[in-house]
XYZ file of C-alpha atoms in Angstrom:
332
model
C 0.022 0.021 0.017
C 1.239 3.448 -0.921
C 1.998 5.643 2.103
C 0.381 9.158 1.461
C 1.082 12.576 3.105
C -2.317 12.118 4.773
C -1.108 8.850 6.518
C 1.957 10.694 7.841
C -0.128 13.750 9.138
C -2.583 11.428 10.896
C 0.119 9.343 12.455
C 2.161 12.435 13.647
C -1.029 14.213 14.681
C -0.266 17.411 12.601
C -1.644 18.895 9.482
C -0.717 17.953 5.968
C 0.633 21.516 5.538
C 3.099 20.752 8.361
C 4.196 17.649 6.777
C 4.722 19.441 3.530
C 6.672 22.082 5.112
C 9.043 19.450 6.791
C 9.478 17.581 3.528
C 10.348 20.880 1.691
C 12.839 22.036 4.264
C 10.702 25.045 5.295
C 12.368 26.597 8.431
C 9.003 27.653 9.951
C 8.489 24.384 11.845
C 9.164 23.804 15.456
C 12.207 21.555 16.014
C 10.173 19.102 18.158
C 7.463 18.899 15.532
C 9.962 18.520 12.762
C 11.649 15.594 14.602
C 8.321 13.876 15.252
C 7.249 14.154 11.487
C 10.625 12.920 10.300
C 10.426 9.906 12.586
C 6.949 9.027 11.298
C 8.173 9.495 7.724
C 11.127 7.077 8.374
C 8.917 4.558 10.166
C 6.236 4.469 7.517
C 8.667 4.651 4.578
C 6.950 7.640 3.087
C 8.315 9.020 -0.146
C 6.977 12.357 -1.403
C 5.181 12.119 -4.749
C 7.381 13.985 -7.111
C 4.529 14.292 -9.800
C 2.029 15.650 -7.289
C 4.682 18.223 -5.979
C 5.478 19.165 -9.454
C 1.793 19.923 -10.261
C 1.572 21.991 -7.124
C 4.720 23.974 -7.703
C 4.746 23.832 -11.537
C 8.257 22.488 -11.257
C 9.304 18.773 -11.349
C 13.066 19.367 -10.577
C 13.751 17.215 -13.496
C 15.895 18.010 -16.545
C 15.856 16.087 -19.846
C 19.124 15.330 -21.556
C 19.068 14.189 -25.205
C 22.307 12.675 -26.231
C 23.443 11.033 -29.558
C 25.294 7.955 -28.034
C 25.916 7.484 -24.389
C 28.330 4.543 -25.182
C 30.724 7.173 -26.837
C 33.496 8.229 -24.463
C 32.942 11.793 -25.856
C 29.418 12.029 -24.896
C 29.753 10.036 -21.663
C 32.235 12.594 -20.402
C 29.876 15.431 -21.343
C 26.954 13.674 -19.652
C 29.005 13.270 -16.470
C 29.620 17.057 -16.319
C 25.837 17.606 -16.754
C 24.845 15.082 -14.198
C 27.258 16.245 -11.451
C 25.963 19.917 -11.745
C 22.338 18.696 -11.839
C 22.909 16.746 -8.546
C 24.634 19.847 -7.050
C 21.517 21.940 -7.731
C 19.163 19.032 -6.800
C 17.753 18.243 -10.266
C 17.052 14.717 -11.470
C 18.177 13.676 -15.031
C 16.092 11.861 -17.717
C 18.595 10.719 -20.316
C 17.759 9.548 -23.788
C 19.852 8.392 -26.724
C 18.921 9.790 -30.047
C 21.330 7.739 -32.261
C 21.949 11.069 -34.157
C 18.599 10.595 -36.034
C 16.698 13.840 -36.662
C 13.240 12.305 -36.393
C 14.060 10.601 -33.148
C 15.632 13.713 -31.791
C 12.404 15.664 -32.346
C 10.317 12.841 -31.020
C 12.431 12.661 -27.768
C 12.194 16.441 -27.485
C 8.418 16.376 -27.441
C 8.489 13.287 -25.081
C 10.643 15.111 -22.611
C 8.298 18.183 -22.747
C 5.290 15.763 -22.174
C 7.073 14.548 -18.995
C 7.009 18.265 -17.732
C 10.807 18.653 -17.473
C 11.914 21.986 -16.250
C 14.592 22.223 -18.951
C 16.614 20.404 -21.598
C 20.201 19.885 -22.406
C 20.360 18.932 -26.135
C 23.282 17.389 -28.176
C 23.386 16.742 -31.835
C 25.856 17.000 -34.684
C 23.461 18.722 -36.985
C 20.972 21.387 -35.565
C 18.542 22.141 -38.326
C 15.937 24.806 -38.895
C 13.361 22.302 -37.899
C 15.191 21.756 -34.577
C 15.222 25.517 -33.970
C 11.545 25.917 -34.707
C 10.763 23.166 -32.119
C 13.113 24.823 -29.578
C 11.356 28.141 -30.045
C 8.004 26.372 -29.315
C 9.353 24.920 -26.050
C 7.857 26.209 -22.790
C 11.056 25.542 -20.992
C 14.665 26.561 -21.628
C 17.022 24.529 -23.906
C 20.717 24.583 -23.847
C 22.952 23.010 -26.431
C 26.217 21.263 -25.290
C 29.121 20.477 -27.618
C 26.711 21.318 -30.510
C 26.506 24.405 -32.704
C 23.495 26.310 -34.013
C 24.611 28.681 -36.725
C 22.382 31.738 -35.987
C 23.273 31.845 -32.303
C 19.574 31.800 -31.282
C 19.843 28.888 -28.910
C 22.074 29.133 -25.818
C 25.088 26.850 -26.145
C 28.513 25.899 -24.730
C 31.338 24.819 -27.079
C 34.963 25.415 -27.840
C 36.228 27.356 -30.894
C 36.336 24.341 -33.269
C 37.742 26.241 -36.074
C 40.714 27.444 -34.055
C 41.254 23.980 -32.707
C 41.746 22.556 -36.187
C 43.798 25.579 -37.134
C 46.160 25.055 -34.212
C 46.591 21.307 -34.892
C 47.363 21.800 -38.517
C 49.608 24.783 -37.753
C 51.633 22.641 -35.341
C 52.300 20.198 -38.255
C 53.257 23.078 -40.631
C 55.855 24.406 -37.992
C 57.501 20.984 -38.142
C 57.893 21.246 -41.885
C 55.037 19.072 -43.008
C 53.485 19.930 -46.266
C 51.287 16.962 -47.077
C 48.793 17.081 -44.196
C 45.740 14.910 -44.332
C 42.479 15.423 -42.402
C 40.369 12.354 -41.406
C 37.196 14.449 -40.636
C 33.809 13.634 -39.240
C 30.590 13.759 -41.342
C 30.744 16.712 -43.621
C 26.888 17.338 -43.307
C 27.569 18.425 -39.704
C 28.184 22.190 -39.452
C 30.975 21.640 -36.900
C 32.956 19.784 -39.503
C 31.862 21.602 -42.713
C 31.901 25.105 -41.399
C 34.341 24.995 -38.521
C 36.881 22.180 -38.642
C 37.470 22.160 -42.420
C 37.807 26.054 -42.457
C 40.352 25.878 -39.709
C 42.309 23.285 -41.685
C 42.113 25.354 -44.860
C 43.147 28.635 -43.108
C 46.286 26.976 -41.671
C 47.336 25.728 -45.015
C 46.556 29.025 -46.726
C 48.639 31.040 -44.298
C 51.568 28.665 -44.804
C 51.320 28.887 -48.543
C 50.414 25.100 -48.946
C 47.788 24.380 -51.716
C 44.660 22.729 -50.532
C 44.327 19.190 -51.877
C 40.876 17.627 -51.585
C 42.362 14.158 -51.939
C 43.884 14.552 -48.443
C 40.377 15.039 -46.915
C 38.761 11.722 -46.015
C 35.300 11.642 -44.326
C 34.645 9.247 -41.590
C 31.863 8.657 -39.018
C 33.830 8.962 -35.736
C 34.160 5.217 -35.454
C 37.338 3.036 -35.130
C 36.548 1.163 -38.387
C 36.096 4.433 -40.363
C 39.536 5.370 -39.110
C 41.027 2.220 -40.532
C 39.196 2.695 -43.867
C 40.301 6.455 -44.075
C 43.908 5.318 -43.469
C 43.643 2.656 -46.358
C 42.370 5.506 -48.714
C 45.268 7.694 -47.836
C 47.812 4.973 -48.441
C 46.439 4.594 -51.936
C 47.540 8.121 -52.853
C 50.645 8.583 -54.998
C 51.793 11.423 -52.657
C 51.097 9.906 -49.220
C 50.624 12.382 -46.342
C 53.379 12.742 -43.656
C 50.992 14.105 -41.033
C 47.322 13.353 -40.216
C 44.825 15.351 -38.205
C 41.927 13.130 -37.035
C 38.534 14.469 -36.007
C 37.952 12.092 -33.103
C 40.057 9.850 -30.802
C 38.247 6.759 -31.807
C 38.945 7.375 -35.528
C 42.535 8.192 -34.533
C 42.855 4.742 -33.019
C 41.678 3.250 -36.306
C 44.269 5.393 -38.189
C 47.152 4.258 -35.912
C 46.273 0.584 -35.899
C 45.621 0.590 -39.659
C 49.028 2.060 -40.242
C 50.796 -0.285 -37.871
C 49.005 -3.281 -39.643
C 50.526 -2.163 -42.905
C 54.014 -1.976 -41.446
C 54.117 1.760 -40.798
C 55.346 3.359 -37.604
C 53.810 6.242 -35.670
C 55.185 8.947 -35.505
C 58.176 8.072 -37.626
C 56.187 7.480 -40.903
C 53.006 9.589 -39.942
C 52.608 11.985 -37.148
C 48.997 11.990 -35.851
C 47.006 14.510 -33.839
C 43.440 13.697 -32.672
C 40.641 15.821 -31.518
C 38.659 15.442 -28.123
C 41.212 13.951 -25.718
C 38.910 11.413 -24.262
C 40.412 8.563 -22.223
C 40.972 6.597 -25.487
C 43.947 8.994 -26.122
C 45.855 7.490 -23.220
C 44.892 3.768 -23.939
C 46.597 3.566 -27.403
C 50.292 3.146 -28.022
C 51.799 5.638 -28.864
C 49.653 7.761 -26.892
C 47.737 10.454 -28.776
C 48.719 14.017 -29.122
C 45.281 15.624 -29.007
C 43.258 18.881 -29.218
C 41.853 18.914 -25.677
C 38.146 19.674 -25.580
C 37.130 20.069 -21.840
C 34.250 17.708 -22.326
C 33.292 17.499 -18.632
C 33.389 21.285 -18.344
C 31.241 21.659 -21.485
C 28.470 19.502 -19.903
C 28.877 21.090 -16.470
C 28.717 24.743 -17.821
C 25.750 23.835 -20.061
C 23.866 22.491 -17.022
C 24.751 25.541 -14.975
C 23.627 27.855 -17.710
C 20.319 25.843 -17.838
C 19.774 26.206 -14.047
C 20.112 29.922 -14.526
C 17.657 30.065 -17.213
C 15.213 27.828 -15.427
C 15.383 30.047 -12.369
C 15.083 33.156 -14.531
C 18.459 34.467 -13.378
C 20.304 37.095 -15.311
C 22.608 35.560 -17.958
C 25.247 37.783 -19.547
C 26.311 35.376 -22.169
C 24.158 32.839 -23.927
C 26.827 31.552 -26.273
C 29.699 30.310 -24.102
C 33.160 29.387 -25.719
C 35.503 27.466 -23.409
C 39.341 27.371 -23.961
C 41.084 24.357 -25.685
C 44.820 23.388 -25.875
C 46.906 20.890 -27.579
C 48.265 18.086 -25.327
C 51.541 16.740 -26.677
C 52.078 13.101 -26.439
C 53.962 10.353 -28.436
C 51.965 10.183 -31.664
C 53.983 13.313 -32.792
C 57.645 13.906 -32.660
């Protein structure tokens, strides 16, 4: 049998309003009364009904998080940052995987809103006009984490992806490399097409190196696509001497694919990856990587959302966090 607030009030011989004040931490309760009510709550095993409380307060203290793939180390680290800050501010999380599918993303968005969440942290590689239209209809705040929306209408937390790619390629140029390949993520995603590729091209242009489309190989962030990309690069007459890779998992595929063919890293190819997940430390040689502060991106996105949910003043809706390059043994 479910224990109700009425049962607690009757057993403690107080009003339901008093029980509610105790449960919600209201200081206007006598210590002796608070102690008696808490003892009854413990003895009966009463658990406040979050749905009923949400209906009364118009808040459920629940946040929806829509994520492409929780099994990915990239998104897992982001989600950890979100969850830790949510816990700090006493919010519960409803987490859903979208599989990077637009229809599923929009369905999950409406499902979350149907569950009366107080806000949503949303992650996707491709925020379309349709997404933005749905965001604008939302009765609760939405913040993007590690995802860009080109008009800047939607609050977001990211790094400067174009500068990250520029820095990686420039570091190869400084070492004398002229044939620099880019194993990039899906080019329909704005982060890759508009940011990462632009950073790559800008670094080459400033160095006076001609852009060669053959050195751009598209992958899908997976290990297997890294192996396939390396095989395509090895078929070129003028093979690259340095490779920038758009994710750690693809970079593992590139390194292992090269070693399977008898090449040595970094002697034959220097490799820099992007993301700096724990995978960067698990491969040998360990990966030099553009460090995205993934945990911080998630944490800052959740903190921004708490401010918006509480209607606090927010000075900056578009947050850009710093990045750096961590030098390891996949480069000389």
